[in-house]
Every structure is written in C-alpha cells, then in structure tokens.
PDB file of C-alpha atoms in Angstrom:
ATOM      1  CA  UNK A   1      61.050  98.671  48.448  1.00 79.00           C
ATOM      2  CA  UNK A   2      63.153  96.162  46.537  1.00 86.00           C
ATOM      3  CA  UNK A   3      62.977  96.118  42.775  1.00 90.00           C
ATOM      4  CA  UNK A   4      63.057  92.932  40.783  1.00 92.00           C
ATOM      5  CA  UNK A   5      65.995  92.222  38.557  1.00 91.00           C
ATOM      6  CA  UNK A   6      64.922  91.837  34.958  1.00 92.00           C
ATOM      7  CA  UNK A   7      67.163  90.249  32.381  1.00 92.00           C
ATOM      8  CA  UNK A   8      67.581  92.167  29.159  1.00 95.00           C
ATOM      9  CA  UNK A   9      67.354  89.109  26.919  1.00 94.00           C
ATOM     10  CA  UNK A  10      68.377  90.910  23.741  1.00 94.00           C
ATOM     11  CA  UNK A  11      71.402  92.423  25.463  1.00 95.00           C
ATOM     12  CA  UNK A  12      72.382  89.085  26.991  1.00 95.00           C
ATOM     13  CA  UNK A  13      72.081  87.352  23.608  1.00 95.00           C
ATOM     14  CA  UNK A  14      74.227  90.097  22.045  1.00 96.00           C
ATOM     15  CA  UNK A  15      76.868  89.637  24.750  1.00 96.00           C
ATOM     16  CA  UNK A  16      76.910  85.839  24.429  1.00 97.00           C
ATOM     17  CA  UNK A  17      77.303  86.128  20.641  1.00 97.00           C
ATOM     18  CA  UNK A  18      80.001  88.837  20.788  1.00 97.00           C
ATOM     19  CA  UNK A  19      83.422  88.556  19.167  1.00 97.00           C
ATOM     20  CA  UNK A  20      85.060  88.863  22.585  1.00 97.00           C
ATOM     21  CA  UNK A  21      83.190  85.895  24.043  1.00 97.00           C
ATOM     22  CA  UNK A  22      83.884  83.829  20.935  1.00 97.00           C
ATOM     23  CA  UNK A  23      87.602  84.710  21.040  1.00 97.00           C
ATOM     24  CA  UNK A  24      87.804  83.777  24.730  1.00 97.00           C
ATOM     25  CA  UNK A  25      86.103  80.422  24.118  1.00 97.00           C
ATOM     26  CA  UNK A  26      88.367  79.658  21.155  1.00 96.00           C
ATOM     27  CA  UNK A  27      91.483  80.457  23.217  1.00 96.00           C
ATOM     28  CA  UNK A  28      90.225  78.106  25.931  1.00 96.00           C
ATOM     29  CA  UNK A  29      89.524  75.363  23.378  1.00 95.00           C
ATOM     30  CA  UNK A  30      93.031  75.769  21.925  1.00 94.00           C
ATOM     31  CA  UNK A  31      94.559  75.361  25.402  1.00 95.00           C
ATOM     32  CA  UNK A  32      92.527  72.182  25.936  1.00 93.00           C
ATOM     33  CA  UNK A  33      93.609  70.844  22.510  1.00 90.00           C
ATOM     34  CA  UNK A  34      97.275  71.582  23.294  1.00 89.00           C
ATOM     35  CA  UNK A  35      96.998  69.805  26.644  1.00 90.00           C
ATOM     36  CA  UNK A  36      95.247  66.832  25.007  1.00 88.00           C
ATOM     37  CA  UNK A  37      97.995  66.537  22.365  1.00 85.00           C
ATOM     38  CA  UNK A  38     100.558  66.344  25.154  1.00 84.00           C
ATOM     39  CA  UNK A  39      98.741  63.438  26.798  1.00 81.00           C
ATOM     40  CA  UNK A  40      99.798  60.913  24.196  1.00 66.00           C
ATOM     41  CA  UNK A  41      98.929  59.025  21.058  1.00 63.00           C
ATOM     42  CA  UNK A  42      95.612  57.735  19.793  1.00 54.00           C
ATOM     43  CA  UNK A  43      94.169  60.789  18.130  1.00 59.00           C
ATOM     44  CA  UNK A  44      92.498  60.942  14.763  1.00 58.00           C
ATOM     45  CA  UNK A  45      94.463  62.116  11.750  1.00 50.00           C
ATOM     46  CA  UNK A  46      92.441  65.313  11.628  1.00 56.00           C
ATOM     47  CA  UNK A  47      94.068  68.709  11.347  1.00 56.00           C
ATOM     48  CA  UNK A  48      97.197  69.909  13.073  1.00 55.00           C
ATOM     49  CA  UNK A  49      98.569  67.250  15.441  1.00 60.00           C
ATOM     50  CA  UNK A  50      95.337  65.267  15.124  1.00 78.00           C
ATOM     51  CA  UNK A  51      93.245  67.400  17.494  1.00 86.00           C
ATOM     52  CA  UNK A  52      91.362  70.480  16.307  1.00 88.00           C
ATOM     53  CA  UNK A  53      89.980  73.409  18.314  1.00 91.00           C
ATOM     54  CA  UNK A  54      87.380  75.631  16.710  1.00 93.00           C
ATOM     55  CA  UNK A  55      84.763  78.208  17.649  1.00 96.00           C
ATOM     56  CA  UNK A  56      81.414  79.200  16.204  1.00 96.00           C
ATOM     57  CA  UNK A  57      78.585  81.650  16.723  1.00 96.00           C
ATOM     58  CA  UNK A  58      75.142  80.115  16.958  1.00 95.00           C
ATOM     59  CA  UNK A  59      71.730  81.752  17.078  1.00 93.00           C
ATOM     60  CA  UNK A  60      71.822  82.394  20.804  1.00 93.00           C
ATOM     61  CA  UNK A  61      75.496  82.201  21.822  1.00 96.00           C
ATOM     62  CA  UNK A  62      79.077  81.531  20.805  1.00 97.00           C
ATOM     63  CA  UNK A  63      80.657  78.177  21.489  1.00 97.00           C
ATOM     64  CA  UNK A  64      83.859  76.214  21.001  1.00 97.00           C
ATOM     65  CA  UNK A  65      84.725  72.587  20.351  1.00 94.00           C
ATOM     66  CA  UNK A  66      87.746  70.334  20.590  1.00 91.00           C
ATOM     67  CA  UNK A  67      87.622  67.230  18.380  1.00 88.00           C
ATOM     68  CA  UNK A  68      89.961  64.493  17.296  1.00 84.00           C
ATOM     69  CA  UNK A  69      89.942  61.940  20.105  1.00 82.00           C
ATOM     70  CA  UNK A  70      88.014  58.757  19.248  1.00 81.00           C
ATOM     71  CA  UNK A  71      85.308  57.877  21.774  1.00 83.00           C
ATOM     72  CA  UNK A  72      86.889  54.543  22.711  1.00 83.00           C
ATOM     73  CA  UNK A  73      90.209  56.227  23.490  1.00 81.00           C
ATOM     74  CA  UNK A  74      88.457  58.996  25.447  1.00 84.00           C
ATOM     75  CA  UNK A  75      86.556  56.358  27.439  1.00 87.00           C
ATOM     76  CA  UNK A  76      89.761  54.457  28.175  1.00 86.00           C
ATOM     77  CA  UNK A  77      92.283  57.279  28.691  1.00 85.00           C
ATOM     78  CA  UNK A  78      90.122  60.377  29.354  1.00 88.00           C
ATOM     79  CA  UNK A  79      92.354  62.464  27.071  1.00 86.00           C
ATOM     80  CA  UNK A  80      89.930  65.402  26.794  1.00 88.00           C
ATOM     81  CA  UNK A  81      88.466  64.976  30.253  1.00 88.00           C
ATOM     82  CA  UNK A  82      91.910  65.153  31.822  1.00 90.00           C
ATOM     83  CA  UNK A  83      92.802  68.192  29.700  1.00 92.00           C
ATOM     84  CA  UNK A  84      89.767  70.342  30.496  1.00 91.00           C
ATOM     85  CA  UNK A  85      91.475  72.217  33.336  1.00 91.00           C
ATOM     86  CA  UNK A  86      93.725  73.820  30.703  1.00 92.00           C
ATOM     87  CA  UNK A  87      90.690  75.917  29.698  1.00 93.00           C
ATOM     88  CA  UNK A  88      91.248  78.003  32.818  1.00 91.00           C
ATOM     89  CA  UNK A  89      94.568  79.281  31.525  1.00 80.00           C
ATOM     90  CA  UNK A  90      97.295  80.817  33.595  1.00 67.00           C
ATOM     91  CA  UNK A  91      96.331  81.850  37.120  1.00 46.00           C
TER      92      UNK A  91
END
C-alpha cells in the first residue's frame, strides 16, 4: 500500500528561513546586480555603483532583492530582466 507524502510545515519553514538559503539568495542577487551594472547607464544613485543587492528573512522564508533601476529604464532596456540569468551562477 502506498503512503501519502505529508509536508512537515514547520521543518519546511525552518529550511526556507535558514542562513544557508538566505546566503544563497543573496549571492544570486549580487550576481544579478553585477550583471545589471555591466549593462549600462541609467541607474539610480543608490549604493555602490547605483544598484543594490540585499537579502532578508521574513516570517515564512528568506528572500533577496535587487534595486536601483528606475521603472521607465527597466521597461525600455530590460536591465534587470536581461540580467536575471546571472542568478544561476557558474555552470
């Protein structure tokens, strides 16, 4: 007889909020920010080289952000959108 898989929600939440997951997400965000900086001008004067990568731990999971590209420039040039593949890192 097959058993059902049951998610350990507390364990999953602990994993998603762990220092390791947060560090991985921040490293990915930093790679995206570096790639975005290399794509050209038009970034906000905010932090190092105008684009900032940061990470955080929320109630249910860790996350990361990359900010510093104005929406009109992102819409026109897709600076962040074109840089997202850098999150994968080296293959």
